């Protein structure tokens, strides 16, 4: 059994979606994870990890 999730699944999915979208647009890429983290109340490092996990799942 794994450790409990730090963030609810809905918030994780939203962060992943926003991170993936921000990385597609070169105009919003710089500082995107920090901004997304601030908007959602997520540590920017956690936002980066969620975004990486989203890329892995989506291919």
PDB file of C-alpha atoms in Angstrom:
ATOM      1  CA  UNK A   1       0.000   0.000   0.000  1.00  0.00           C
ATOM      2  CA  UNK A   2       1.446   3.364  -1.042  1.00  0.00           C
ATOM      3  CA  UNK A   3       1.628   6.591   0.889  1.00  0.00           C
ATOM      4  CA  UNK A   4      -1.474   8.785   0.950  1.00  0.00           C
ATOM      5  CA  UNK A   5      -1.665  11.349  -1.839  1.00  0.00           C
ATOM      6  CA  UNK A   6      -0.603  14.859  -0.905  1.00  0.00           C
ATOM      7  CA  UNK A   7      -3.123  16.470  -3.267  1.00  0.00           C
ATOM      8  CA  UNK A   8      -6.643  15.372  -4.268  1.00  0.00           C
ATOM      9  CA  UNK A   9      -6.871  13.611  -7.635  1.00  0.00           C
ATOM     10  CA  UNK A  10      -8.971  16.415  -9.181  1.00  0.00           C
ATOM     11  CA  UNK A  11      -6.319  19.002  -8.285  1.00  0.00           C
ATOM     12  CA  UNK A  12      -3.555  16.744  -9.595  1.00  0.00           C
ATOM     13  CA  UNK A  13      -5.364  16.309 -12.926  1.00  0.00           C
ATOM     14  CA  UNK A  14      -5.911  20.052 -13.256  1.00  0.00           C
ATOM     15  CA  UNK A  15      -2.249  20.783 -12.520  1.00  0.00           C
ATOM     16  CA  UNK A  16      -1.143  18.206 -15.093  1.00  0.00           C
ATOM     17  CA  UNK A  17      -3.489  19.619 -17.734  1.00  0.00           C
ATOM     18  CA  UNK A  18      -2.320  23.197 -17.116  1.00  0.00           C
ATOM     19  CA  UNK A  19       1.359  22.188 -17.115  1.00  0.00           C
ATOM     20  CA  UNK A  20       1.057  20.261 -20.374  1.00  0.00           C
ATOM     21  CA  UNK A  21      -0.806  23.146 -22.041  1.00  0.00           C
ATOM     22  CA  UNK A  22       1.698  25.743 -20.788  1.00  0.00           C
ATOM     23  CA  UNK A  23       4.655  23.746 -22.083  1.00  0.00           C
ATOM     24  CA  UNK A  24       3.142  23.598 -25.572  1.00  0.00           C
ATOM     25  CA  UNK A  25       3.075  27.390 -25.895  1.00  0.00           C
ATOM     26  CA  UNK A  26       6.550  28.975 -26.048  1.00  0.00           C
ATOM     27  CA  UNK A  27       5.067  32.298 -24.910  1.00  0.00           C
ATOM     28  CA  UNK A  28       3.892  30.844 -21.580  1.00  0.00           C
ATOM     29  CA  UNK A  29       6.560  28.187 -21.008  1.00  0.00           C
ATOM     30  CA  UNK A  30       8.934  30.334 -18.940  1.00  0.00           C
ATOM     31  CA  UNK A  31       7.901  30.282 -15.286  1.00  0.00           C
ATOM     32  CA  UNK A  32       4.738  28.345 -16.096  1.00  0.00           C
ATOM     33  CA  UNK A  33       5.152  25.742 -13.363  1.00  0.00           C
ATOM     34  CA  UNK A  34       5.740  28.419 -10.741  1.00  0.00           C
ATOM     35  CA  UNK A  35       2.630  30.328 -11.852  1.00  0.00           C
ATOM     36  CA  UNK A  36       0.496  27.179 -11.941  1.00  0.00           C
ATOM     37  CA  UNK A  37       1.732  26.201  -8.488  1.00  0.00           C
ATOM     38  CA  UNK A  38       0.847  29.636  -7.122  1.00  0.00           C
ATOM     39  CA  UNK A  39      -2.616  29.575  -8.726  1.00  0.00           C
ATOM     40  CA  UNK A  40      -3.451  26.128  -7.364  1.00  0.00           C
ATOM     41  CA  UNK A  41      -1.623  26.368  -4.040  1.00  0.00           C
ATOM     42  CA  UNK A  42       0.845  23.642  -5.024  1.00  0.00           C
ATOM     43  CA  UNK A  43       4.581  23.701  -4.420  1.00  0.00           C
ATOM     44  CA  UNK A  44       6.273  24.465  -7.783  1.00  0.00           C
ATOM     45  CA  UNK A  45       8.481  21.363  -7.451  1.00  0.00           C
ATOM     46  CA  UNK A  46       5.356  19.238  -6.986  1.00  0.00           C
ATOM     47  CA  UNK A  47       3.839  20.936 -10.036  1.00  0.00           C
ATOM     48  CA  UNK A  48       6.900  19.941 -12.072  1.00  0.00           C
ATOM     49  CA  UNK A  49       6.619  16.347 -10.888  1.00  0.00           C
ATOM     50  CA  UNK A  50       2.899  16.242 -11.682  1.00  0.00           C
ATOM     51  CA  UNK A  51       3.566  17.692 -15.132  1.00  0.00           C
ATOM     52  CA  UNK A  52       6.246  15.078 -15.790  1.00  0.00           C
ATOM     53  CA  UNK A  53       3.896  12.322 -14.646  1.00  0.00           C
ATOM     54  CA  UNK A  54       1.227  13.663 -16.996  1.00  0.00           C
ATOM     55  CA  UNK A  55       3.620  13.573 -19.938  1.00  0.00           C
ATOM     56  CA  UNK A  56       4.531   9.992 -19.098  1.00  0.00           C
ATOM     57  CA  UNK A  57       0.877   8.933 -18.944  1.00  0.00           C
ATOM     58  CA  UNK A  58      -0.098  10.722 -22.155  1.00  0.00           C
ATOM     59  CA  UNK A  59       2.947   9.656 -24.122  1.00  0.00           C
TER      60      UNK A  59
END
